[in-house]
Amino acid sequence: MPIVTIIWGALAILLVWVLSHPKIRNKPVWRATVTPLASIIGSGFLIAAPLLNDLSGHYAIYVMVTLCVFAYSIGQIIRWNIQHVEPNLAAQQDRHLLQIERLSDIALTAAYVLSVTYYLYLFSSFIVRIFSIQFSGTTQIITTVVLLLMAFFGYFRGFKILEKIEIFAVNIKLSIITVFLCALLFFNLDHQAPSHVPSSFDMKHIPIIMGLLIMIQGFETSRYLGKEYSAEIRVKSMRNAQLLSTGIYIIFILLFSLVFQLHPLSGEISDTSVIDIAKYVFWGAPIFLFIAAVTSQLSAALADFAGNGGLVNEVSQQRVSVKVAYIFIAAACIFLVWSFDIFEIISFASKGFALYYFFQCLSSMWVHFRIAKAKFVFSLCVGILCLLVVLFGQPFES
């Protein structure tokens, strides 16, 4: 078993080297694709399989496809906004559109606070799980310490020094995910599915599934890379990231289903249940996923924390400086960590991003009302679905 782990480890290191090679790293389209891709598959990859298997069993693959189609539809709205809304905003002439976008930014500010809390909560949970720490409240304490350190760095030093760390973390995450998918493929080829697979889907789980939208969130980051990339590159990179992440998620759920059939999880589902089931794929899989978890969650939290500081500054019309914003964000995250469990925060974050997507749909509807009826209707339908997530999404209960 350890020999297999060494082989997979060597492959992961090779992939990190390939992704870090200047010929790949310096391509504008790839650089623009990596940012949303890393965000989309960052944490969802860790929680998707256990949660969907518990909620829908054999139907997990269909639920995942539905979530991905929903996400791609929202992504299409945002791609239209990059092409048609941004030029209108630059002209500063449409007062109503400016108001919608301001509301959108406020919603995104709240969503980022929730996502930072979620990322760091998951980061701490994996540390507690892998080291088998039994003390009550340890997850919250670790999360609080990390948030205080981030606020300190943000206020006194800034986050420029962490940019290279973030890129390296993304490469590690993508490499481990690729290796784990390959290992799952070999597991499926080496094992036979049981003759009878119990399958069930309870309609009452739909609100909970709606509350898992954050699993496939992250593509909207392309909208805010305008200072670095053209509209054409951002549209293309977002589409690439969504198509690639959709493929990864569908293959992941499809291949992981056999593991659950042969080794059903016992006890309550937790945010780190993937560690318990991954050990059946190959001996070192839990360690691989732990490395992916801590690097990806910390890098994603840093990115959202730093970006939200600038967003708070803009939303407040420069009344709150970026440095002071970091303190407010950290305080809000600490409050959430000590007030709610991880699944409640996941649901709140999904609602926060759904509200932001709803306002993006409103912007698209406003611009396309007279010039493109089909796009207007599509934006309306997607907007209604986003609003349903805000109103009816519920947290998972183990």
Short mmCIF file of C-alpha atoms in Angstrom, two decimals:
data_model
loop_
_atom_site.label_atom_id
_atom_site.label_comp_id
_atom_site.label_asym_id
_atom_site.label_seq_id
_atom_site.Cartn_x
_atom_site.Cartn_y
_atom_site.Cartn_z
CA MET A 1 0.00 0.00 0.00
CA PRO A 2 2.70 2.58 0.91
CA ILE A 3 4.37 1.89 -2.47
CA VAL A 4 1.15 2.90 -4.24
CA THR A 5 1.07 6.06 -2.14
CA ILE A 6 4.66 6.86 -3.12
CA ILE A 7 3.76 6.47 -6.80
CA TRP A 8 0.74 8.77 -6.48
CA GLY A 9 2.86 11.22 -4.48
CA ALA A 10 5.52 11.30 -7.19
CA LEU A 11 2.84 11.93 -9.81
CA ALA A 12 1.44 14.80 -7.72
CA ILE A 13 4.89 16.39 -7.41
CA LEU A 14 5.39 16.02 -11.17
CA LEU A 15 2.07 17.75 -11.83
CA VAL A 16 2.99 20.61 -9.47
CA TRP A 17 6.22 21.05 -11.43
CA VAL A 18 4.36 21.00 -14.77
CA LEU A 19 1.78 23.57 -13.61
CA SER A 20 4.57 25.77 -12.23
CA HIS A 21 6.51 25.71 -15.51
CA PRO A 22 6.83 29.22 -17.00
CA LYS A 23 5.39 28.14 -20.37
CA ILE A 24 2.12 27.22 -18.66
CA ARG A 25 2.18 29.66 -15.76
CA ASN A 26 2.75 32.71 -17.96
CA LYS A 27 -0.05 32.07 -20.48
CA PRO A 28 -2.67 34.82 -19.91
CA VAL A 29 -5.69 32.59 -20.59
CA TRP A 30 -4.41 29.89 -18.24
CA ARG A 31 -3.58 32.41 -15.48
CA ALA A 32 -7.05 33.91 -15.85
CA THR A 33 -8.61 30.42 -15.80
CA VAL A 34 -6.79 29.21 -12.69
CA THR A 35 -8.26 31.92 -10.43
CA PRO A 36 -11.95 30.99 -10.88
CA LEU A 37 -11.14 27.28 -11.29
CA ALA A 38 -9.32 27.11 -7.97
CA SER A 39 -12.19 28.90 -6.27
CA ILE A 40 -14.88 26.64 -7.77
CA ILE A 41 -13.28 23.32 -6.86
CA GLY A 42 -11.57 24.53 -3.68
CA SER A 43 -13.86 23.44 -0.88
CA GLY A 44 -16.72 21.85 -2.81
CA PHE A 45 -14.39 19.05 -3.84
CA LEU A 46 -13.92 18.17 -0.16
CA ILE A 47 -17.55 18.13 0.96
CA ALA A 48 -19.53 17.27 -2.19
CA ALA A 49 -19.30 13.46 -2.19
CA PRO A 50 -20.28 12.70 1.44
CA LEU A 51 -23.08 15.29 1.53
CA LEU A 52 -24.65 14.38 -1.81
CA ASN A 53 -24.33 10.66 -1.11
CA ASP A 54 -26.11 11.09 2.22
CA LEU A 55 -28.84 13.28 0.70
CA SER A 56 -29.51 11.43 -2.54
CA GLY A 57 -27.58 8.15 -2.60
CA HIS A 58 -27.51 6.67 -6.12
CA TYR A 59 -28.99 9.91 -7.47
CA ALA A 60 -26.00 12.00 -6.31
CA ILE A 61 -24.64 12.24 -9.85
CA TYR A 62 -27.90 13.75 -11.12
CA VAL A 63 -27.95 16.27 -8.27
CA MET A 64 -24.35 17.24 -9.07
CA VAL A 65 -25.17 17.68 -12.76
CA THR A 66 -28.15 19.87 -11.84
CA LEU A 67 -26.02 22.07 -9.56
CA CYS A 68 -23.35 22.41 -12.27
CA VAL A 69 -25.93 23.34 -14.95
CA PHE A 70 -27.39 25.92 -12.56
CA ALA A 71 -23.92 27.34 -11.91
CA TYR A 72 -23.11 27.45 -15.63
CA SER A 73 -26.36 29.34 -16.27
CA ILE A 74 -25.41 31.93 -13.64
CA GLY A 75 -21.94 32.09 -15.16
CA GLN A 76 -23.48 32.83 -18.55
CA ILE A 77 -25.33 35.80 -17.03
CA ILE A 78 -22.09 37.15 -15.58
CA ARG A 79 -20.30 36.65 -18.91
CA TRP A 80 -22.99 38.75 -20.59
CA ASN A 81 -22.50 41.35 -17.87
CA ILE A 82 -18.78 41.49 -18.59
CA GLN A 83 -19.59 42.16 -22.25
CA HIS A 84 -22.60 44.47 -21.93
CA VAL A 85 -22.99 45.79 -18.36
CA GLU A 86 -19.38 46.84 -17.75
CA PRO A 87 -19.29 49.28 -20.72
CA ASN A 88 -22.49 50.89 -19.39
CA LEU A 89 -20.98 51.19 -15.91
CA ALA A 90 -17.84 52.77 -17.33
CA ALA A 91 -19.97 55.44 -19.02
CA GLN A 92 -21.50 56.35 -15.60
CA GLN A 93 -24.74 57.41 -17.30
CA ASP A 94 -27.29 54.78 -16.24
CA ARG A 95 -28.25 55.67 -12.66
CA HIS A 96 -30.50 52.63 -12.18
CA LEU A 97 -27.81 50.22 -13.33
CA LEU A 98 -25.31 51.84 -10.98
CA GLN A 99 -27.74 51.34 -8.08
CA ILE A 100 -28.27 47.66 -8.95
CA GLU A 101 -24.52 47.10 -9.11
CA ARG A 102 -24.05 48.87 -5.78
CA LEU A 103 -26.58 46.50 -4.18
CA SER A 104 -24.76 43.64 -5.88
CA ASP A 105 -21.45 44.75 -4.33
CA ILE A 106 -23.04 44.99 -0.88
CA ALA A 107 -24.39 41.43 -1.24
CA LEU A 108 -20.97 40.23 -2.40
CA THR A 109 -19.32 41.88 0.61
CA ALA A 110 -21.55 39.88 2.96
CA ALA A 111 -21.06 36.71 0.89
CA TYR A 112 -17.27 37.04 1.10
CA VAL A 113 -17.43 37.38 4.90
CA LEU A 114 -19.38 34.12 4.98
CA SER A 115 -17.06 32.39 2.50
CA VAL A 116 -13.94 33.38 4.50
CA THR A 117 -15.60 31.97 7.62
CA TYR A 118 -16.50 28.78 5.75
CA TYR A 119 -13.01 28.29 4.28
CA LEU A 120 -11.24 28.78 7.61
CA TYR A 121 -13.78 26.69 9.52
CA LEU A 122 -13.12 23.83 7.08
CA PHE A 123 -9.36 24.49 7.29
CA SER A 124 -9.47 24.16 11.09
CA SER A 125 -11.79 21.13 10.96
CA PHE A 126 -9.30 19.20 8.82
CA ILE A 127 -6.45 20.06 11.22
CA VAL A 128 -8.52 18.86 14.18
CA ARG A 129 -9.57 15.72 12.30
CA ILE A 130 -6.16 14.66 10.99
CA PHE A 131 -4.48 15.12 14.41
CA SER A 132 -7.47 13.61 16.28
CA ILE A 133 -7.79 16.58 18.65
CA GLN A 134 -10.66 15.91 21.04
CA PHE A 135 -10.95 19.19 22.97
CA SER A 136 -14.28 20.96 22.56
CA GLY A 137 -14.09 24.27 20.71
CA THR A 138 -10.65 23.60 19.19
CA THR A 139 -11.94 24.23 15.65
CA GLN A 140 -13.32 27.62 16.65
CA ILE A 141 -10.12 28.53 18.55
CA ILE A 142 -7.87 27.70 15.58
CA THR A 143 -10.16 29.64 13.22
CA THR A 144 -10.15 32.64 15.56
CA VAL A 145 -6.35 32.66 15.84
CA VAL A 146 -5.96 32.50 12.04
CA LEU A 147 -8.47 35.35 11.58
CA LEU A 148 -6.63 37.50 14.13
CA LEU A 149 -3.33 36.85 12.32
CA MET A 150 -4.92 37.74 8.98
CA ALA A 151 -6.32 40.98 10.42
CA PHE A 152 -2.89 41.80 11.88
CA PHE A 153 -1.09 41.13 8.58
CA GLY A 154 -3.72 43.01 6.62
CA TYR A 155 -3.56 46.06 8.87
CA PHE A 156 0.21 46.31 9.32
CA ARG A 157 1.79 44.48 6.37
CA GLY A 158 -0.74 43.87 3.60
CA PHE A 159 -1.12 40.67 1.59
CA LYS A 160 1.25 41.27 -1.33
CA ILE A 161 3.78 38.90 0.19
CA LEU A 162 1.24 36.06 0.06
CA GLU A 163 0.51 36.20 -3.69
CA LYS A 164 3.20 33.65 -4.60
CA ILE A 165 2.01 31.35 -1.81
CA GLU A 166 -1.50 31.48 -3.26
CA ILE A 167 -0.30 30.46 -6.75
CA PHE A 168 1.72 27.57 -5.29
CA ALA A 169 -1.30 26.44 -3.22
CA VAL A 170 -3.47 26.39 -6.35
CA ASN A 171 -0.96 24.17 -8.15
CA ILE A 172 -0.84 21.76 -5.20
CA LYS A 173 -4.62 21.56 -5.07
CA LEU A 174 -5.06 20.91 -8.79
CA SER A 175 -2.32 18.28 -8.75
CA ILE A 176 -3.78 16.38 -5.79
CA ILE A 177 -7.28 16.48 -7.27
CA THR A 178 -5.96 15.06 -10.56
CA VAL A 179 -4.07 12.29 -8.75
CA PHE A 180 -7.08 11.45 -6.57
CA LEU A 181 -9.34 11.18 -9.63
CA CYS A 182 -6.83 8.80 -11.24
CA ALA A 183 -6.74 6.74 -8.04
CA LEU A 184 -10.55 6.61 -7.99
CA LEU A 185 -10.52 5.38 -11.59
CA PHE A 186 -8.16 2.53 -10.68
CA PHE A 187 -10.33 1.72 -7.65
CA ASN A 188 -13.39 1.43 -9.91
CA LEU A 189 -11.52 -0.78 -12.38
CA ASP A 190 -10.31 -3.03 -9.55
CA HIS A 191 -13.64 -3.44 -7.72
CA GLN A 192 -17.03 -4.74 -8.74
CA ALA A 193 -20.23 -2.92 -7.82
CA PRO A 194 -22.68 -4.79 -5.56
CA SER A 195 -25.56 -6.48 -7.39
CA HIS A 196 -28.20 -4.48 -5.52
CA VAL A 197 -27.66 -0.80 -4.80
CA PRO A 198 -30.33 0.86 -2.63
CA SER A 199 -31.36 4.18 -4.12
CA SER A 200 -33.61 6.88 -2.80
CA PHE A 201 -34.28 10.57 -3.22
CA ASP A 202 -36.50 12.46 -0.83
CA MET A 203 -38.06 15.64 -2.22
CA LYS A 204 -37.75 17.25 1.20
CA HIS A 205 -33.99 17.39 0.61
CA ILE A 206 -34.35 19.90 -2.25
CA PRO A 207 -34.10 22.97 0.07
CA ILE A 208 -30.92 21.48 1.58
CA ILE A 209 -29.45 20.92 -1.90
CA MET A 210 -30.32 24.54 -2.72
CA GLY A 211 -28.28 25.47 0.35
CA LEU A 212 -25.20 23.82 -1.17
CA LEU A 213 -24.81 26.36 -3.98
CA ILE A 214 -21.47 27.49 -2.55
CA MET A 215 -19.96 24.13 -3.60
CA ILE A 216 -19.88 25.34 -7.20
CA GLN A 217 -19.43 29.07 -6.48
CA GLY A 218 -16.29 30.98 -7.42
CA PHE A 219 -16.60 31.61 -11.17
CA GLU A 220 -17.70 35.22 -10.52
CA THR A 221 -14.09 36.12 -9.65
CA SER A 222 -13.44 36.51 -13.40
CA ARG A 223 -15.73 39.55 -13.33
CA TYR A 224 -13.25 41.34 -11.06
CA LEU A 225 -10.03 40.68 -12.97
CA GLY A 226 -10.62 43.64 -15.29
CA LYS A 227 -7.43 45.43 -14.28
CA GLU A 228 -5.37 42.43 -15.38
CA TYR A 229 -7.24 40.91 -18.34
CA SER A 230 -9.43 42.02 -21.22
CA ALA A 231 -13.15 41.26 -21.31
CA GLU A 232 -12.55 38.63 -24.01
CA ILE A 233 -10.00 36.73 -21.91
CA ARG A 234 -12.18 36.92 -18.78
CA VAL A 235 -15.22 35.55 -20.63
CA LYS A 236 -13.17 32.74 -22.16
CA SER A 237 -11.37 31.90 -18.91
CA MET A 238 -14.60 31.78 -16.89
CA ARG A 239 -16.20 29.46 -19.44
CA ASN A 240 -13.09 27.24 -19.42
CA ALA A 241 -13.05 27.14 -15.61
CA GLN A 242 -16.72 26.21 -15.39
CA LEU A 243 -16.53 23.50 -18.05
CA LEU A 244 -13.38 22.00 -16.52
CA SER A 245 -14.75 22.12 -12.95
CA THR A 246 -18.05 20.60 -14.13
CA GLY A 247 -16.13 17.71 -15.67
CA ILE A 248 -14.09 17.25 -12.49
CA TYR A 249 -17.15 17.28 -10.22
CA ILE A 250 -19.18 14.88 -12.35
CA ILE A 251 -16.30 12.40 -12.75
CA PHE A 252 -15.53 12.71 -9.03
CA ILE A 253 -19.10 11.94 -7.90
CA LEU A 254 -19.46 9.20 -10.52
CA LEU A 255 -16.27 7.41 -9.46
CA PHE A 256 -16.75 7.98 -5.73
CA SER A 257 -20.20 6.36 -5.72
CA LEU A 258 -18.67 2.86 -5.82
CA VAL A 259 -16.56 3.64 -2.74
CA PHE A 260 -19.72 4.55 -0.82
CA GLN A 261 -21.50 1.42 -2.06
CA LEU A 262 -18.71 -0.85 -0.83
CA HIS A 263 -17.84 1.11 2.32
CA PRO A 264 -20.91 3.02 3.58
CA LEU A 265 -20.18 5.77 6.09
CA SER A 266 -21.30 4.97 9.61
CA GLY A 267 -22.36 7.60 12.10
CA GLU A 268 -23.03 11.27 11.47
CA ILE A 269 -21.83 13.04 8.32
CA SER A 270 -19.31 15.78 9.10
CA ASP A 271 -17.39 18.36 7.09
CA THR A 272 -14.36 16.03 7.13
CA SER A 273 -16.15 12.76 6.28
CA VAL A 274 -14.24 12.56 3.00
CA ILE A 275 -11.15 11.69 5.09
CA ASP A 276 -12.95 8.66 6.56
CA ILE A 277 -13.97 7.29 3.16
CA ALA A 278 -10.82 8.24 1.20
CA LYS A 279 -8.67 5.71 3.08
CA TYR A 280 -10.38 2.93 1.11
CA VAL A 281 -9.16 4.37 -2.21
CA PHE A 282 -5.47 4.09 -1.27
CA TRP A 283 -3.48 4.16 1.94
CA GLY A 284 -2.20 7.74 1.76
CA ALA A 285 -5.34 9.36 0.34
CA PRO A 286 -6.37 11.03 3.65
CA ILE A 287 -2.96 12.71 3.87
CA PHE A 288 -3.22 13.89 0.26
CA LEU A 289 -6.67 15.36 0.89
CA PHE A 290 -5.48 16.95 4.15
CA ILE A 291 -2.69 18.75 2.27
CA ALA A 292 -5.15 19.84 -0.41
CA ALA A 293 -7.60 21.00 2.25
CA VAL A 294 -5.26 23.14 4.33
CA THR A 295 -3.52 24.73 1.34
CA SER A 296 -6.67 25.39 -0.67
CA GLN A 297 -8.81 26.65 2.21
CA LEU A 298 -6.13 28.97 3.54
CA SER A 299 -5.28 30.38 0.10
CA ALA A 300 -8.98 30.84 -0.77
CA ALA A 301 -9.64 32.53 2.58
CA LEU A 302 -6.69 34.87 2.08
CA ALA A 303 -7.85 35.77 -1.44
CA ASP A 304 -11.43 36.52 -0.35
CA PHE A 305 -10.28 38.31 2.82
CA ALA A 306 -7.91 40.58 0.90
CA GLY A 307 -10.40 41.19 -1.92
CA ASN A 308 -13.20 41.95 0.49
CA GLY A 309 -11.12 44.63 2.19
CA GLY A 310 -11.02 46.53 -1.09
CA LEU A 311 -14.70 45.85 -1.71
CA VAL A 312 -15.72 47.23 1.71
CA ASN A 313 -13.64 50.31 0.94
CA GLU A 314 -15.49 50.80 -2.36
CA VAL A 315 -18.97 50.07 -0.96
CA SER A 316 -18.41 52.53 1.89
CA GLN A 317 -17.23 55.10 -0.70
CA GLN A 318 -13.80 55.24 0.98
CA ARG A 319 -15.26 56.04 4.41
CA VAL A 320 -13.76 52.77 5.69
CA SER A 321 -10.11 52.28 4.79
CA VAL A 322 -8.94 48.91 3.51
CA LYS A 323 -6.89 48.34 6.67
CA VAL A 324 -9.82 49.06 9.00
CA ALA A 325 -12.05 46.90 6.78
CA TYR A 326 -9.82 43.91 7.53
CA ILE A 327 -10.54 44.33 11.25
CA PHE A 328 -14.30 44.54 10.68
CA ILE A 329 -14.23 41.47 8.41
CA ALA A 330 -12.22 39.43 10.94
CA ALA A 331 -14.59 40.45 13.75
CA ALA A 332 -17.64 39.42 11.71
CA CYS A 333 -16.05 36.07 10.82
CA ILE A 334 -15.16 35.37 14.47
CA PHE A 335 -18.75 36.10 15.48
CA LEU A 336 -20.04 33.65 12.86
CA VAL A 337 -17.58 30.92 13.84
CA TRP A 338 -18.67 30.97 17.47
CA SER A 339 -22.39 31.36 16.69
CA PHE A 340 -23.07 28.75 13.99
CA ASP A 341 -21.90 25.30 12.89
CA ILE A 342 -20.20 24.61 9.57
CA PHE A 343 -23.34 23.45 7.76
CA GLU A 344 -25.27 26.56 8.81
CA ILE A 345 -22.43 28.73 7.53
CA ILE A 346 -22.42 26.79 4.24
CA SER A 347 -26.14 27.51 3.85
CA PHE A 348 -25.72 31.20 4.76
CA ALA A 349 -22.84 31.54 2.30
CA SER A 350 -24.91 29.91 -0.45
CA LYS A 351 -27.72 32.36 0.25
CA GLY A 352 -25.27 35.27 0.22
CA PHE A 353 -23.86 34.36 -3.17
CA ALA A 354 -27.33 33.56 -4.51
CA LEU A 355 -28.39 37.09 -3.54
CA TYR A 356 -25.35 38.50 -5.34
CA TYR A 357 -26.19 36.39 -8.41
CA PHE A 358 -29.79 37.63 -8.22
CA PHE A 359 -28.59 41.23 -8.51
CA GLN A 360 -26.32 40.22 -11.40
CA CYS A 361 -29.42 38.81 -13.11
CA LEU A 362 -31.20 42.13 -12.51
CA SER A 363 -28.31 43.99 -14.15
CA SER A 364 -28.50 41.66 -17.15
CA MET A 365 -32.28 42.08 -17.36
CA TRP A 366 -31.95 45.87 -17.21
CA VAL A 367 -29.42 46.00 -20.05
CA HIS A 368 -31.10 43.39 -22.28
CA PHE A 369 -34.75 44.42 -21.78
CA ARG A 370 -35.05 46.27 -25.09
CA ILE A 371 -32.18 44.86 -27.13
CA ALA A 372 -32.27 41.07 -26.50
CA LYS A 373 -35.56 39.55 -25.34
CA ALA A 374 -34.18 35.99 -25.13
CA LYS A 375 -31.35 37.07 -22.83
CA PHE A 376 -33.83 39.05 -20.75
CA VAL A 377 -36.09 36.01 -20.27
CA PHE A 378 -33.12 33.74 -19.51
CA SER A 379 -31.82 36.23 -16.93
CA LEU A 380 -35.30 36.44 -15.40
CA CYS A 381 -35.58 32.65 -15.03
CA VAL A 382 -32.10 32.29 -13.52
CA GLY A 383 -32.79 35.25 -11.23
CA ILE A 384 -35.97 33.59 -9.92
CA LEU A 385 -34.02 30.40 -9.16
CA CYS A 386 -31.38 32.43 -7.29
CA LEU A 387 -34.11 34.13 -5.27
CA LEU A 388 -35.58 30.72 -4.39
CA VAL A 389 -32.18 29.70 -2.99
CA VAL A 390 -32.12 32.87 -0.86
CA LEU A 391 -35.63 32.27 0.45
CA PHE A 392 -35.78 28.50 0.85
CA GLY A 393 -32.22 27.14 1.08
CA GLN A 394 -31.67 25.17 4.29
CA PRO A 395 -28.56 23.90 6.10
CA PHE A 396 -27.60 20.22 6.04
CA GLU A 397 -28.32 18.34 9.27
CA SER A 398 -26.24 15.26 9.98
#
